[in-house]
Amino acid sequence: MGWLWDSIKYVYAYLAVIPVIPFALVYFGHGLFSEDRKKALQLAMDVTTALLIGCVAVLFDSLFNSHFGLYAIILFMLLGGGMLGNMQFRKRGSVNVRRIVRAVWRLGFFTMSMAYLLLMFIAIGQKIFSA
């Protein structure tokens, strides 16, 4: 059973290193079976967000010698969800949790993409200038 868990970890690690590849695979793969490009884009964003969260957390931890990367990402996502829930409650008088989770997850895609690019350039710069 350990080989199965190790296989899952390695597949996740390989896909998370370059998140553009799983994004393109999901987008074009779903596009082949469905003509709905909007749904394909949303599904690709949702899948890639999970990979980006892990990758950004590892990059943050390795660059700043900490173990707080994943916790910081989760904290910011929870705070964002709380603020969106508060805004929705003030505006409508009720909270649609599904909409808030979807909004936070999709905003997380853009935030994690920018953080991934920034941290990757910093890591590459560190490797180049420390050599």
mmCIF file of C-alpha atoms in Angstrom:
data_model
loop_
_atom_site.group_PDB
_atom_site.id
_atom_site.type_symbol
_atom_site.label_atom_id
_atom_site.label_comp_id
_atom_site.label_asym_id
_atom_site.label_seq_id
_atom_site.Cartn_x
_atom_site.Cartn_y
_atom_site.Cartn_z
ATOM 1 C CA MET A 1 0.000 0.000 0.000
ATOM 2 C CA GLY A 2 2.983 2.279 0.519
ATOM 3 C CA TRP A 3 3.848 2.176 -3.179
ATOM 4 C CA LEU A 4 0.419 3.615 -4.019
ATOM 5 C CA TRP A 5 0.903 6.565 -1.674
ATOM 6 C CA ASP A 6 4.421 7.151 -3.026
ATOM 7 C CA SER A 7 3.106 7.061 -6.597
ATOM 8 C CA ILE A 8 0.446 9.652 -5.782
ATOM 9 C CA LYS A 9 3.050 11.894 -4.138
ATOM 10 C CA TYR A 10 5.383 11.689 -7.133
ATOM 11 C CA VAL A 11 2.630 12.390 -9.657
ATOM 12 C CA TYR A 12 1.513 15.398 -7.600
ATOM 13 C CA ALA A 13 5.095 16.643 -7.326
ATOM 14 C CA TYR A 14 5.751 16.336 -11.054
ATOM 15 C CA LEU A 15 2.518 18.098 -11.961
ATOM 16 C CA ALA A 16 3.031 20.860 -9.400
ATOM 17 C CA VAL A 17 6.520 21.777 -10.603
ATOM 18 C CA ILE A 18 5.207 23.275 -13.830
ATOM 19 C CA PRO A 19 1.504 24.055 -13.264
ATOM 20 C CA VAL A 20 0.972 25.220 -16.847
ATOM 21 C CA ILE A 21 1.096 21.617 -18.063
ATOM 22 C CA PRO A 22 -1.802 20.288 -15.926
ATOM 23 C CA PHE A 23 -3.773 23.444 -16.723
ATOM 24 C CA ALA A 24 -3.381 22.828 -20.454
ATOM 25 C CA LEU A 25 -4.072 19.095 -20.103
ATOM 26 C CA VAL A 26 -7.319 19.657 -18.214
ATOM 27 C CA TYR A 27 -8.414 22.549 -20.413
ATOM 28 C CA PHE A 28 -7.854 20.787 -23.726
ATOM 29 C CA GLY A 29 -8.898 17.386 -22.356
ATOM 30 C CA HIS A 30 -12.250 18.713 -21.168
ATOM 31 C CA GLY A 31 -12.545 20.731 -24.359
ATOM 32 C CA LEU A 32 -12.302 17.560 -26.432
ATOM 33 C CA PHE A 33 -15.266 15.946 -24.695
ATOM 34 C CA SER A 34 -17.303 19.090 -24.240
ATOM 35 C CA GLU A 35 -17.787 22.148 -26.402
ATOM 36 C CA ASP A 36 -18.195 24.369 -23.331
ATOM 37 C CA ARG A 37 -14.919 26.323 -23.183
ATOM 38 C CA LYS A 38 -16.020 28.315 -20.116
ATOM 39 C CA LYS A 39 -16.577 25.130 -18.102
ATOM 40 C CA ALA A 40 -13.246 23.746 -19.329
ATOM 41 C CA LEU A 41 -11.452 26.918 -18.197
ATOM 42 C CA GLN A 42 -13.117 26.830 -14.785
ATOM 43 C CA LEU A 43 -12.247 23.158 -14.281
ATOM 44 C CA ALA A 44 -8.646 23.768 -15.343
ATOM 45 C CA MET A 45 -8.398 26.670 -12.900
ATOM 46 C CA ASP A 46 -9.841 24.578 -10.068
ATOM 47 C CA VAL A 47 -7.443 21.681 -10.623
ATOM 48 C CA THR A 48 -4.421 23.933 -11.058
ATOM 49 C CA THR A 49 -5.188 25.871 -7.873
ATOM 50 C CA ALA A 50 -4.613 22.761 -5.766
ATOM 51 C CA LEU A 51 -1.250 22.226 -7.456
ATOM 52 C CA LEU A 52 -0.278 25.881 -7.133
ATOM 53 C CA ILE A 53 -1.043 25.967 -3.409
ATOM 54 C CA GLY A 54 1.396 23.130 -2.757
ATOM 55 C CA CYS A 55 4.050 24.548 -5.060
ATOM 56 C CA VAL A 56 3.862 28.079 -3.639
ATOM 57 C CA ALA A 57 3.974 26.722 -0.087
ATOM 58 C CA VAL A 58 7.131 24.717 -0.830
ATOM 59 C CA LEU A 59 8.758 27.650 -2.642
ATOM 60 C CA PHE A 60 7.964 29.972 0.275
ATOM 61 C CA ASP A 61 9.310 27.487 2.798
ATOM 62 C CA SER A 62 12.538 26.891 0.896
ATOM 63 C CA LEU A 63 13.205 30.564 0.158
ATOM 64 C CA PHE A 64 12.549 31.871 3.660
ATOM 65 C CA ASN A 65 13.621 28.811 5.702
ATOM 66 C CA SER A 66 10.252 28.439 7.401
ATOM 67 C CA HIS A 67 7.441 25.957 7.732
ATOM 68 C CA PHE A 68 4.669 28.543 7.585
ATOM 69 C CA GLY A 69 3.960 28.632 3.828
ATOM 70 C CA LEU A 70 0.955 26.316 3.691
ATOM 71 C CA TYR A 71 -0.487 27.736 6.888
ATOM 72 C CA ALA A 72 -0.176 31.291 5.575
ATOM 73 C CA ILE A 73 -1.974 30.355 2.357
ATOM 74 C CA ILE A 74 -4.781 28.656 4.272
ATOM 75 C CA LEU A 75 -4.987 31.615 6.652
ATOM 76 C CA PHE A 76 -5.317 34.134 3.824
ATOM 77 C CA MET A 77 -7.922 31.997 2.065
ATOM 78 C CA LEU A 78 -9.952 31.719 5.265
ATOM 79 C CA LEU A 79 -9.678 35.461 5.894
ATOM 80 C CA GLY A 80 -10.749 36.157 2.311
ATOM 81 C CA GLY A 81 -13.709 33.831 2.722
ATOM 82 C CA GLY A 82 -14.681 35.547 5.946
ATOM 83 C CA MET A 83 -14.541 38.976 4.341
ATOM 84 C CA LEU A 84 -16.538 37.832 1.315
ATOM 85 C CA GLY A 85 -19.082 36.191 3.620
ATOM 86 C CA ASN A 86 -19.395 39.381 5.620
ATOM 87 C CA MET A 87 -19.924 41.433 2.462
ATOM 88 C CA GLN A 88 -22.495 38.962 1.170
ATOM 89 C CA PHE A 89 -24.357 38.939 4.485
ATOM 90 C CA ARG A 90 -24.479 42.742 4.626
ATOM 91 C CA LYS A 91 -25.711 42.967 1.050
ATOM 92 C CA ARG A 92 -28.183 40.056 0.874
ATOM 93 C CA GLY A 93 -28.878 39.133 4.475
ATOM 94 C CA SER A 94 -27.769 35.527 3.955
ATOM 95 C CA VAL A 95 -24.580 33.681 3.112
ATOM 96 C CA ASN A 96 -24.203 31.310 0.168
ATOM 97 C CA VAL A 97 -21.237 29.224 1.281
ATOM 98 C CA ARG A 98 -20.842 27.457 -2.060
ATOM 99 C CA ARG A 99 -20.445 30.779 -3.885
ATOM 100 C CA ILE A 100 -17.944 32.038 -1.347
ATOM 101 C CA VAL A 101 -15.827 28.883 -1.523
ATOM 102 C CA ARG A 102 -15.859 29.028 -5.323
ATOM 103 C CA ALA A 103 -14.914 32.723 -5.302
ATOM 104 C CA VAL A 104 -12.071 32.216 -2.827
ATOM 105 C CA TRP A 105 -10.790 29.211 -4.776
ATOM 106 C CA ARG A 106 -10.833 31.117 -8.093
ATOM 107 C CA LEU A 107 -9.227 34.204 -6.537
ATOM 108 C CA GLY A 108 -6.682 31.818 -5.069
ATOM 109 C CA PHE A 109 -5.833 30.689 -8.590
ATOM 110 C CA PHE A 110 -4.852 34.196 -9.635
ATOM 111 C CA THR A 111 -3.102 34.962 -6.358
ATOM 112 C CA MET A 112 -1.179 31.698 -6.364
ATOM 113 C CA SER A 113 -0.232 32.160 -10.029
ATOM 114 C CA MET A 114 1.289 35.555 -9.300
ATOM 115 C CA ALA A 115 2.974 34.265 -6.134
ATOM 116 C CA TYR A 116 4.330 31.260 -8.057
ATOM 117 C CA LEU A 117 5.862 33.482 -10.724
ATOM 118 C CA LEU A 118 7.316 35.901 -8.180
ATOM 119 C CA LEU A 119 8.772 33.206 -5.922
ATOM 120 C CA MET A 120 10.091 31.231 -8.890
ATOM 121 C CA PHE A 121 11.945 34.280 -10.231
ATOM 122 C CA ILE A 122 13.346 34.973 -6.758
ATOM 123 C CA ALA A 123 14.480 31.334 -6.408
ATOM 124 C CA ILE A 124 16.097 31.346 -9.852
ATOM 125 C CA GLY A 125 17.804 34.658 -9.056
ATOM 126 C CA GLN A 126 19.136 33.278 -5.796
ATOM 127 C CA LYS A 127 20.550 30.219 -7.542
ATOM 128 C CA ILE A 128 22.176 32.296 -10.256
ATOM 129 C CA PHE A 129 23.751 34.882 -7.958
ATOM 130 C CA SER A 130 24.879 32.402 -5.303
ATOM 131 C CA ALA A 131 26.835 30.314 -7.825
#
